[in-house]
């Protein structure tokens, strides 16, 4: 019995050391190249190591020794047992292998799964699940078999940059050409904004268009291109703040709705003095 316990302790120690080696090795790899297939390979390697340790440990006892030997020598029986006992688990693992191989998305990329109503950033992939961080900083843990069958919208697929529309309104009384020049210059000079032109010598880095002559003002529209979604959010926030500052300095107004009250003397009170009634008019 003591020999069995010693062997069991050795198996547990080897499993523990193996886990440490796997964690250390994959951590070094992920620092240089953080790809989703590497994270999945780390998860599947840990699962395989755990299964091997369990089979070796069960082979130490007479009650499980025969079963362990059968499993080790009969791969078809092993597949049958796993298939019947854990069909959904096997489906998630196989789907994880397919997702890791085809890579429809990668770590840090923005995805939208309309059929599930989920949008967010891909954060991790385990043996069974894909983890997506939503824009509310919560985690959606989706089985790999589910996401493998869903239609995934990926803004970064085969792209090295991501774009986001920016719309700014200016009043009709403002200098339109000056407003366009300020908006164009502010966007193009931001350090996070990328130049996506095929030929950097032709045209402008940033194009500003007049989208609409609206009821409240003239709507200017442009596209802000950055390397990833986090940079895009930071860049758009900075650009809006700078545009407001530059518009104020240049005397360009951003229209907004306000209320103007006109007093009309149309009635008299009991003392014979005119009664003033307030008439509210909407003004832009």
PDB file of C-alpha atoms in Angstrom:
ATOM      1  CA  UNK A   1       0.000   0.000   0.000  1.00  0.00           C
ATOM      2  CA  UNK A   2       2.870   2.318   0.811  1.00  0.00           C
ATOM      3  CA  UNK A   3       4.363   1.759  -2.646  1.00  0.00           C
ATOM      4  CA  UNK A   4       1.038   2.661  -4.252  1.00  0.00           C
ATOM      5  CA  UNK A   5       0.835   5.864  -2.219  1.00  0.00           C
ATOM      6  CA  UNK A   6       4.400   6.773  -3.204  1.00  0.00           C
ATOM      7  CA  UNK A   7       3.606   6.194  -6.885  1.00  0.00           C
ATOM      8  CA  UNK A   8       0.432   8.246  -6.528  1.00  0.00           C
ATOM      9  CA  UNK A   9       2.418  11.076  -4.930  1.00  0.00           C
ATOM     10  CA  UNK A  10       4.936  10.946  -7.785  1.00  0.00           C
ATOM     11  CA  UNK A  11       2.127  11.136 -10.382  1.00  0.00           C
ATOM     12  CA  UNK A  12       0.580  14.128  -8.600  1.00  0.00           C
ATOM     13  CA  UNK A  13       3.989  15.826  -8.343  1.00  0.00           C
ATOM     14  CA  UNK A  14       4.709  15.227 -12.041  1.00  0.00           C
ATOM     15  CA  UNK A  15       1.258  16.580 -12.922  1.00  0.00           C
ATOM     16  CA  UNK A  16       1.896  19.668 -10.812  1.00  0.00           C
ATOM     17  CA  UNK A  17       5.339  20.237 -12.374  1.00  0.00           C
ATOM     18  CA  UNK A  18       3.892  19.686 -15.835  1.00  0.00           C
ATOM     19  CA  UNK A  19       1.236  22.326 -15.188  1.00  0.00           C
ATOM     20  CA  UNK A  20       3.891  24.796 -14.044  1.00  0.00           C
ATOM     21  CA  UNK A  21       5.986  24.124 -17.141  1.00  0.00           C
ATOM     22  CA  UNK A  22       2.982  24.561 -19.432  1.00  0.00           C
ATOM     23  CA  UNK A  23       1.966  27.819 -17.741  1.00  0.00           C
ATOM     24  CA  UNK A  24       5.501  29.190 -17.897  1.00  0.00           C
ATOM     25  CA  UNK A  25       6.063  28.141 -21.518  1.00  0.00           C
ATOM     26  CA  UNK A  26       2.784  29.476 -22.865  1.00  0.00           C
ATOM     27  CA  UNK A  27       3.091  32.690 -20.851  1.00  0.00           C
ATOM     28  CA  UNK A  28       6.422  33.385 -22.567  1.00  0.00           C
ATOM     29  CA  UNK A  29       4.906  32.602 -25.983  1.00  0.00           C
ATOM     30  CA  UNK A  30       1.836  34.778 -25.371  1.00  0.00           C
ATOM     31  CA  UNK A  31       4.008  37.740 -24.411  1.00  0.00           C
ATOM     32  CA  UNK A  32       5.594  37.650 -27.861  1.00  0.00           C
ATOM     33  CA  UNK A  33       2.577  36.543 -29.874  1.00  0.00           C
ATOM     34  CA  UNK A  34      -0.863  36.769 -28.248  1.00  0.00           C
ATOM     35  CA  UNK A  35      -2.971  34.685 -30.623  1.00  0.00           C
ATOM     36  CA  UNK A  36      -6.207  32.885 -29.845  1.00  0.00           C
ATOM     37  CA  UNK A  37      -4.967  29.507 -31.128  1.00  0.00           C
ATOM     38  CA  UNK A  38      -2.079  29.639 -28.632  1.00  0.00           C
ATOM     39  CA  UNK A  39      -4.505  30.146 -25.738  1.00  0.00           C
ATOM     40  CA  UNK A  40      -6.615  27.243 -26.960  1.00  0.00           C
ATOM     41  CA  UNK A  41      -3.505  25.065 -27.307  1.00  0.00           C
ATOM     42  CA  UNK A  42      -2.592  25.905 -23.702  1.00  0.00           C
ATOM     43  CA  UNK A  43      -6.046  24.846 -22.497  1.00  0.00           C
ATOM     44  CA  UNK A  44      -6.081  21.613 -24.483  1.00  0.00           C
ATOM     45  CA  UNK A  45      -2.542  20.750 -23.315  1.00  0.00           C
ATOM     46  CA  UNK A  46      -3.604  21.118 -19.684  1.00  0.00           C
ATOM     47  CA  UNK A  47      -6.639  18.937 -20.311  1.00  0.00           C
ATOM     48  CA  UNK A  48      -4.541  16.199 -21.961  1.00  0.00           C
ATOM     49  CA  UNK A  49      -1.995  16.269 -19.132  1.00  0.00           C
ATOM     50  CA  UNK A  50      -4.781  15.939 -16.563  1.00  0.00           C
ATOM     51  CA  UNK A  51      -6.356  12.998 -18.425  1.00  0.00           C
ATOM     52  CA  UNK A  52      -3.006  11.185 -18.655  1.00  0.00           C
ATOM     53  CA  UNK A  53      -2.370  11.743 -14.937  1.00  0.00           C
ATOM     54  CA  UNK A  54      -5.827  10.438 -14.087  1.00  0.00           C
ATOM     55  CA  UNK A  55      -5.388   7.291 -16.201  1.00  0.00           C
ATOM     56  CA  UNK A  56      -1.968   6.625 -14.661  1.00  0.00           C
ATOM     57  CA  UNK A  57      -3.315   7.130 -11.149  1.00  0.00           C
ATOM     58  CA  UNK A  58      -6.309   4.863 -11.746  1.00  0.00           C
ATOM     59  CA  UNK A  59      -3.944   2.142 -12.998  1.00  0.00           C
ATOM     60  CA  UNK A  60      -2.424   1.884  -9.528  1.00  0.00           C
ATOM     61  CA  UNK A  61      -5.565   0.346  -8.008  1.00  0.00           C
ATOM     62  CA  UNK A  62      -6.882  -3.127  -8.793  1.00  0.00           C
ATOM     63  CA  UNK A  63     -10.471  -1.925  -9.140  1.00  0.00           C
ATOM     64  CA  UNK A  64      -9.601   0.509 -11.924  1.00  0.00           C
ATOM     65  CA  UNK A  65      -6.474  -1.114 -13.360  1.00  0.00           C
ATOM     66  CA  UNK A  66      -8.307  -3.294 -15.862  1.00  0.00           C
ATOM     67  CA  UNK A  67     -10.424  -0.386 -17.079  1.00  0.00           C
ATOM     68  CA  UNK A  68      -7.352   1.863 -17.459  1.00  0.00           C
ATOM     69  CA  UNK A  69      -5.480  -0.773 -19.457  1.00  0.00           C
ATOM     70  CA  UNK A  70      -8.484  -1.232 -21.742  1.00  0.00           C
ATOM     71  CA  UNK A  71      -8.781   2.492 -22.323  1.00  0.00           C
ATOM     72  CA  UNK A  72      -5.088   2.816 -23.104  1.00  0.00           C
ATOM     73  CA  UNK A  73      -5.067  -0.087 -25.579  1.00  0.00           C
ATOM     74  CA  UNK A  74      -8.446   0.492 -27.222  1.00  0.00           C
ATOM     75  CA  UNK A  75      -8.770   3.916 -28.777  1.00  0.00           C
ATOM     76  CA  UNK A  76     -12.080   3.002 -30.438  1.00  0.00           C
ATOM     77  CA  UNK A  77     -13.614   2.117 -27.077  1.00  0.00           C
ATOM     78  CA  UNK A  78     -12.299   5.356 -25.606  1.00  0.00           C
ATOM     79  CA  UNK A  79     -13.884   7.351 -28.402  1.00  0.00           C
ATOM     80  CA  UNK A  80     -17.176   5.500 -27.931  1.00  0.00           C
ATOM     81  CA  UNK A  81     -17.234   6.144 -24.181  1.00  0.00           C
ATOM     82  CA  UNK A  82     -16.397   9.798 -24.588  1.00  0.00           C
ATOM     83  CA  UNK A  83     -18.893  10.155 -27.415  1.00  0.00           C
ATOM     84  CA  UNK A  84     -21.820   8.748 -25.455  1.00  0.00           C
ATOM     85  CA  UNK A  85     -20.951  10.176 -22.045  1.00  0.00           C
ATOM     86  CA  UNK A  86     -19.994  13.690 -23.098  1.00  0.00           C
ATOM     87  CA  UNK A  87     -21.395  14.514 -26.524  1.00  0.00           C
ATOM     88  CA  UNK A  88     -21.755  18.245 -25.820  1.00  0.00           C
ATOM     89  CA  UNK A  89     -18.299  18.482 -24.245  1.00  0.00           C
ATOM     90  CA  UNK A  90     -16.765  16.737 -27.250  1.00  0.00           C
ATOM     91  CA  UNK A  91     -18.672  19.055 -29.600  1.00  0.00           C
ATOM     92  CA  UNK A  92     -17.272  22.101 -27.760  1.00  0.00           C
ATOM     93  CA  UNK A  93     -13.726  20.713 -27.894  1.00  0.00           C
ATOM     94  CA  UNK A  94     -13.926  19.879 -31.610  1.00  0.00           C
ATOM     95  CA  UNK A  95     -15.468  23.287 -32.328  1.00  0.00           C
ATOM     96  CA  UNK A  96     -12.655  24.890 -30.361  1.00  0.00           C
ATOM     97  CA  UNK A  97     -10.134  23.082 -32.539  1.00  0.00           C
ATOM     98  CA  UNK A  98     -11.900  24.312 -35.678  1.00  0.00           C
ATOM     99  CA  UNK A  99     -12.106  27.905 -34.417  1.00  0.00           C
ATOM    100  CA  UNK A 100      -8.461  27.813 -33.379  1.00  0.00           C
ATOM    101  CA  UNK A 101      -7.457  26.490 -36.791  1.00  0.00           C
ATOM    102  CA  UNK A 102      -9.603  28.765 -38.980  1.00  0.00           C
ATOM    103  CA  UNK A 103      -9.276  31.825 -36.691  1.00  0.00           C
ATOM    104  CA  UNK A 104     -12.371  33.850 -37.672  1.00  0.00           C
ATOM    105  CA  UNK A 105     -11.425  36.179 -34.826  1.00  0.00           C
ATOM    106  CA  UNK A 106      -8.428  36.801 -32.611  1.00  0.00           C
ATOM    107  CA  UNK A 107      -7.705  38.109 -29.145  1.00  0.00           C
ATOM    108  CA  UNK A 108      -8.534  41.781 -28.662  1.00  0.00           C
ATOM    109  CA  UNK A 109     -10.750  41.991 -31.744  1.00  0.00           C
ATOM    110  CA  UNK A 110     -14.238  43.496 -31.754  1.00  0.00           C
ATOM    111  CA  UNK A 111     -16.934  41.012 -32.740  1.00  0.00           C
ATOM    112  CA  UNK A 112     -20.706  41.144 -33.064  1.00  0.00           C
ATOM    113  CA  UNK A 113     -22.849  37.988 -32.912  1.00  0.00           C
ATOM    114  CA  UNK A 114     -26.256  39.267 -33.958  1.00  0.00           C
ATOM    115  CA  UNK A 115     -28.066  35.936 -33.491  1.00  0.00           C
ATOM    116  CA  UNK A 116     -27.042  35.908 -29.827  1.00  0.00           C
ATOM    117  CA  UNK A 117     -27.292  39.655 -29.292  1.00  0.00           C
ATOM    118  CA  UNK A 118     -23.678  39.814 -28.107  1.00  0.00           C
ATOM    119  CA  UNK A 119     -21.080  42.455 -28.976  1.00  0.00           C
ATOM    120  CA  UNK A 120     -17.692  42.888 -27.382  1.00  0.00           C
ATOM    121  CA  UNK A 121     -13.974  42.124 -27.379  1.00  0.00           C
ATOM    122  CA  UNK A 122     -12.615  38.575 -27.662  1.00  0.00           C
ATOM    123  CA  UNK A 123     -10.688  37.953 -24.444  1.00  0.00           C
ATOM    124  CA  UNK A 124      -9.943  34.232 -24.196  1.00  0.00           C
ATOM    125  CA  UNK A 125     -10.651  30.761 -25.569  1.00  0.00           C
ATOM    126  CA  UNK A 126     -10.635  27.670 -23.360  1.00  0.00           C
ATOM    127  CA  UNK A 127     -11.194  24.019 -24.221  1.00  0.00           C
ATOM    128  CA  UNK A 128     -14.967  24.477 -24.075  1.00  0.00           C
ATOM    129  CA  UNK A 129     -15.723  28.198 -24.149  1.00  0.00           C
ATOM    130  CA  UNK A 130     -14.932  31.480 -25.852  1.00  0.00           C
ATOM    131  CA  UNK A 131     -14.887  34.479 -23.509  1.00  0.00           C
ATOM    132  CA  UNK A 132     -16.102  37.852 -24.841  1.00  0.00           C
ATOM    133  CA  UNK A 133     -15.821  41.033 -22.784  1.00  0.00           C
ATOM    134  CA  UNK A 134     -18.796  43.294 -23.407  1.00  0.00           C
ATOM    135  CA  UNK A 135     -18.639  47.081 -23.469  1.00  0.00           C
ATOM    136  CA  UNK A 136     -20.121  47.068 -19.940  1.00  0.00           C
ATOM    137  CA  UNK A 137     -17.021  45.141 -18.776  1.00  0.00           C
ATOM    138  CA  UNK A 138     -18.949  41.917 -18.135  1.00  0.00           C
ATOM    139  CA  UNK A 139     -17.916  38.543 -19.565  1.00  0.00           C
ATOM    140  CA  UNK A 140     -20.030  36.428 -21.900  1.00  0.00           C
ATOM    141  CA  UNK A 141     -18.900  32.783 -21.730  1.00  0.00           C
ATOM    142  CA  UNK A 142     -20.113  31.113 -24.928  1.00  0.00           C
ATOM    143  CA  UNK A 143     -19.730  27.383 -25.728  1.00  0.00           C
ATOM    144  CA  UNK A 144     -17.432  26.872 -28.689  1.00  0.00           C
ATOM    145  CA  UNK A 145     -20.036  24.742 -30.472  1.00  0.00           C
ATOM    146  CA  UNK A 146     -22.525  27.640 -30.318  1.00  0.00           C
ATOM    147  CA  UNK A 147     -20.162  30.317 -31.589  1.00  0.00           C
ATOM    148  CA  UNK A 148     -18.844  27.961 -34.286  1.00  0.00           C
ATOM    149  CA  UNK A 149     -22.344  27.779 -35.814  1.00  0.00           C
ATOM    150  CA  UNK A 150     -23.139  31.491 -35.431  1.00  0.00           C
ATOM    151  CA  UNK A 151     -22.547  34.297 -37.925  1.00  0.00           C
ATOM    152  CA  UNK A 152     -19.777  36.475 -36.491  1.00  0.00           C
ATOM    153  CA  UNK A 153     -19.177  40.042 -37.613  1.00  0.00           C
ATOM    154  CA  UNK A 154     -15.502  40.895 -37.135  1.00  0.00           C
ATOM    155  CA  UNK A 155     -14.382  44.461 -37.784  1.00  0.00           C
ATOM    156  CA  UNK A 156     -10.711  43.447 -37.797  1.00  0.00           C
ATOM    157  CA  UNK A 157     -10.866  40.334 -39.983  1.00  0.00           C
ATOM    158  CA  UNK A 158      -8.066  40.631 -42.545  1.00  0.00           C
ATOM    159  CA  UNK A 159      -7.719  44.291 -41.519  1.00  0.00           C
ATOM    160  CA  UNK A 160      -4.904  46.062 -39.716  1.00  0.00           C
ATOM    161  CA  UNK A 161      -7.104  48.964 -38.666  1.00  0.00           C
ATOM    162  CA  UNK A 162     -10.636  49.872 -37.632  1.00  0.00           C
ATOM    163  CA  UNK A 163     -12.803  52.852 -38.556  1.00  0.00           C
ATOM    164  CA  UNK A 164     -15.530  54.779 -36.782  1.00  0.00           C
ATOM    165  CA  UNK A 165     -17.722  57.563 -38.167  1.00  0.00           C
ATOM    166  CA  UNK A 166     -17.604  61.011 -36.569  1.00  0.00           C
ATOM    167  CA  UNK A 167     -20.348  63.568 -37.144  1.00  0.00           C
ATOM    168  CA  UNK A 168     -20.156  67.206 -36.012  1.00  0.00           C
ATOM    169  CA  UNK A 169     -22.847  69.876 -36.542  1.00  0.00           C
ATOM    170  CA  UNK A 170     -22.093  73.550 -37.191  1.00  0.00           C
ATOM    171  CA  UNK A 171     -24.544  76.429 -37.422  1.00  0.00           C
ATOM    172  CA  UNK A 172     -25.577  77.965 -40.740  1.00  0.00           C
ATOM    173  CA  UNK A 173     -24.093  81.297 -39.621  1.00  0.00           C
ATOM    174  CA  UNK A 174     -20.610  79.775 -39.148  1.00  0.00           C
ATOM    175  CA  UNK A 175     -17.811  79.693 -41.722  1.00  0.00           C
ATOM    176  CA  UNK A 176     -18.341  76.272 -43.304  1.00  0.00           C
ATOM    177  CA  UNK A 177     -14.963  76.035 -45.050  1.00  0.00           C
ATOM    178  CA  UNK A 178     -13.157  77.018 -41.865  1.00  0.00           C
ATOM    179  CA  UNK A 179     -15.086  74.378 -39.891  1.00  0.00           C
ATOM    180  CA  UNK A 180     -14.163  71.683 -42.437  1.00  0.00           C
ATOM    181  CA  UNK A 181     -10.490  72.724 -42.333  1.00  0.00           C
ATOM    182  CA  UNK A 182     -10.400  72.625 -38.508  1.00  0.00           C
ATOM    183  CA  UNK A 183     -12.096  69.216 -38.324  1.00  0.00           C
ATOM    184  CA  UNK A 184      -9.813  67.789 -41.018  1.00  0.00           C
ATOM    185  CA  UNK A 185      -6.659  69.110 -39.390  1.00  0.00           C
ATOM    186  CA  UNK A 186      -7.649  68.012 -35.881  1.00  0.00           C
ATOM    187  CA  UNK A 187      -8.336  64.429 -36.959  1.00  0.00           C
ATOM    188  CA  UNK A 188      -5.257  64.068 -39.168  1.00  0.00           C
ATOM    189  CA  UNK A 189      -2.868  65.424 -36.504  1.00  0.00           C
ATOM    190  CA  UNK A 190      -3.997  63.051 -33.746  1.00  0.00           C
ATOM    191  CA  UNK A 191      -1.205  60.527 -33.010  1.00  0.00           C
ATOM    192  CA  UNK A 192      -3.544  57.509 -32.893  1.00  0.00           C
ATOM    193  CA  UNK A 193      -5.160  58.188 -36.278  1.00  0.00           C
ATOM    194  CA  UNK A 194      -3.805  56.030 -39.109  1.00  0.00           C
ATOM    195  CA  UNK A 195      -3.309  56.919 -42.757  1.00  0.00           C
ATOM    196  CA  UNK A 196      -5.156  54.186 -44.686  1.00  0.00           C
ATOM    197  CA  UNK A 197      -4.581  55.571 -48.190  1.00  0.00           C
ATOM    198  CA  UNK A 198      -3.063  53.137 -50.668  1.00  0.00           C
ATOM    199  CA  UNK A 199      -0.942  55.979 -52.041  1.00  0.00           C
ATOM    200  CA  UNK A 200       0.145  58.352 -49.288  1.00  0.00           C
ATOM    201  CA  UNK A 201       1.016  61.024 -51.857  1.00  0.00           C
ATOM    202  CA  UNK A 202      -2.470  61.311 -53.337  1.00  0.00           C
ATOM    203  CA  UNK A 203      -5.375  63.095 -51.701  1.00  0.00           C
ATOM    204  CA  UNK A 204      -5.766  64.048 -48.046  1.00  0.00           C
ATOM    205  CA  UNK A 205      -5.124  61.803 -45.077  1.00  0.00           C
ATOM    206  CA  UNK A 206      -8.562  62.701 -43.711  1.00  0.00           C
ATOM    207  CA  UNK A 207     -11.632  63.581 -45.773  1.00  0.00           C
ATOM    208  CA  UNK A 208     -14.479  65.647 -44.306  1.00  0.00           C
ATOM    209  CA  UNK A 209     -17.806  65.647 -46.147  1.00  0.00           C
ATOM    210  CA  UNK A 210     -21.020  67.605 -45.772  1.00  0.00           C
ATOM    211  CA  UNK A 211     -23.459  64.854 -44.865  1.00  0.00           C
ATOM    212  CA  UNK A 212     -26.648  66.831 -44.487  1.00  0.00           C
ATOM    213  CA  UNK A 213     -28.190  70.297 -44.341  1.00  0.00           C
ATOM    214  CA  UNK A 214     -30.249  69.555 -41.264  1.00  0.00           C
ATOM    215  CA  UNK A 215     -32.902  71.475 -39.367  1.00  0.00           C
ATOM    216  CA  UNK A 216     -30.486  72.427 -36.615  1.00  0.00           C
ATOM    217  CA  UNK A 217     -27.339  72.944 -38.663  1.00  0.00           C
ATOM    218  CA  UNK A 218     -24.880  71.584 -41.199  1.00  0.00           C
ATOM    219  CA  UNK A 219     -23.681  68.058 -40.383  1.00  0.00           C
ATOM    220  CA  UNK A 220     -20.037  67.321 -41.182  1.00  0.00           C
ATOM    221  CA  UNK A 221     -18.914  63.697 -41.379  1.00  0.00           C
ATOM    222  CA  UNK A 222     -15.552  61.956 -41.408  1.00  0.00           C
ATOM    223  CA  UNK A 223     -14.030  58.564 -40.544  1.00  0.00           C
ATOM    224  CA  UNK A 224     -11.473  58.070 -37.783  1.00  0.00           C
ATOM    225  CA  UNK A 225      -9.132  55.142 -38.517  1.00  0.00           C
ATOM    226  CA  UNK A 226      -7.062  53.573 -35.714  1.00  0.00           C
ATOM    227  CA  UNK A 227      -5.248  50.317 -35.051  1.00  0.00           C
ATOM    228  CA  UNK A 228      -7.848  48.840 -32.674  1.00  0.00           C
ATOM    229  CA  UNK A 229     -11.145  49.600 -30.931  1.00  0.00           C
ATOM    230  CA  UNK A 230      -9.533  50.895 -27.725  1.00  0.00           C
ATOM    231  CA  UNK A 231      -7.387  53.383 -29.648  1.00  0.00           C
ATOM    232  CA  UNK A 232     -10.459  54.405 -31.638  1.00  0.00           C
ATOM    233  CA  UNK A 233     -12.477  55.231 -28.536  1.00  0.00           C
ATOM    234  CA  UNK A 234      -9.603  57.258 -27.055  1.00  0.00           C
ATOM    235  CA  UNK A 235      -8.898  59.064 -30.329  1.00  0.00           C
ATOM    236  CA  UNK A 236     -12.560  60.007 -30.945  1.00  0.00           C
ATOM    237  CA  UNK A 237     -12.872  61.325 -27.401  1.00  0.00           C
ATOM    238  CA  UNK A 238      -9.761  63.509 -27.770  1.00  0.00           C
ATOM    239  CA  UNK A 239     -10.772  64.726 -31.227  1.00  0.00           C
ATOM    240  CA  UNK A 240     -14.241  65.829 -30.099  1.00  0.00           C
ATOM    241  CA  UNK A 241     -12.736  67.772 -27.215  1.00  0.00           C
ATOM    242  CA  UNK A 242     -10.132  69.451 -29.447  1.00  0.00           C
ATOM    243  CA  UNK A 243     -12.693  70.299 -32.139  1.00  0.00           C
ATOM    244  CA  UNK A 244     -14.849  72.023 -29.535  1.00  0.00           C
ATOM    245  CA  UNK A 245     -11.866  74.062 -28.360  1.00  0.00           C
ATOM    246  CA  UNK A 246     -10.816  75.001 -31.905  1.00  0.00           C
ATOM    247  CA  UNK A 247     -14.385  75.884 -32.907  1.00  0.00           C
ATOM    248  CA  UNK A 248     -14.719  78.175 -29.900  1.00  0.00           C
ATOM    249  CA  UNK A 249     -11.450  79.915 -30.749  1.00  0.00           C
ATOM    250  CA  UNK A 250     -12.522  80.394 -34.385  1.00  0.00           C
ATOM    251  CA  UNK A 251     -16.029  81.595 -33.543  1.00  0.00           C
ATOM    252  CA  UNK A 252     -17.728  78.534 -35.056  1.00  0.00           C
ATOM    253  CA  UNK A 253     -20.926  77.560 -33.292  1.00  0.00           C
ATOM    254  CA  UNK A 254     -22.173  74.049 -32.644  1.00  0.00           C
ATOM    255  CA  UNK A 255     -25.987  74.417 -32.762  1.00  0.00           C
ATOM    256  CA  UNK A 256     -28.233  73.178 -30.002  1.00  0.00           C
ATOM    257  CA  UNK A 257     -31.900  73.563 -29.188  1.00  0.00           C
ATOM    258  CA  UNK A 258     -32.912  76.257 -26.706  1.00  0.00           C
ATOM    259  CA  UNK A 259     -36.162  77.891 -25.621  1.00  0.00           C
ATOM    260  CA  UNK A 260     -37.112  81.536 -26.216  1.00  0.00           C
ATOM    261  CA  UNK A 261     -40.067  82.987 -24.272  1.00  0.00           C
ATOM    262  CA  UNK A 262     -42.047  85.857 -25.883  1.00  0.00           C
ATOM    263  CA  UNK A 263     -44.381  87.871 -23.633  1.00  0.00           C
ATOM    264  CA  UNK A 264     -47.661  88.863 -25.363  1.00  0.00           C
ATOM    265  CA  UNK A 265     -50.107  91.363 -23.778  1.00  0.00           C
ATOM    266  CA  UNK A 266     -53.488  90.065 -24.926  1.00  0.00           C
ATOM    267  CA  UNK A 267     -55.693  90.129 -21.830  1.00  0.00           C
ATOM    268  CA  UNK A 268     -56.454  92.325 -18.813  1.00  0.00           C
ATOM    269  CA  UNK A 269     -56.743  91.356 -15.191  1.00  0.00           C
ATOM    270  CA  UNK A 270     -59.411  92.614 -12.717  1.00  0.00           C
ATOM    271  CA  UNK A 271     -57.442  95.779 -11.896  1.00  0.00           C
ATOM    272  CA  UNK A 272     -57.509  96.867 -15.518  1.00  0.00           C
ATOM    273  CA  UNK A 273     -53.821  96.214 -16.054  1.00  0.00           C
ATOM    274  CA  UNK A 274     -52.692  94.135 -19.022  1.00  0.00           C
ATOM    275  CA  UNK A 275     -52.236  90.442 -18.306  1.00  0.00           C
ATOM    276  CA  UNK A 276     -49.054  88.974 -19.692  1.00  0.00           C
ATOM    277  CA  UNK A 277     -49.231  85.487 -21.114  1.00  0.00           C
ATOM    278  CA  UNK A 278     -46.069  83.546 -21.902  1.00  0.00           C
ATOM    279  CA  UNK A 279     -45.763  82.016 -25.324  1.00  0.00           C
ATOM    280  CA  UNK A 280     -42.927  79.538 -25.705  1.00  0.00           C
ATOM    281  CA  UNK A 281     -41.207  79.230 -29.050  1.00  0.00           C
ATOM    282  CA  UNK A 282     -38.560  76.724 -30.001  1.00  0.00           C
ATOM    283  CA  UNK A 283     -35.397  78.200 -31.454  1.00  0.00           C
ATOM    284  CA  UNK A 284     -32.251  76.645 -32.800  1.00  0.00           C
TER     285      UNK A 284
END
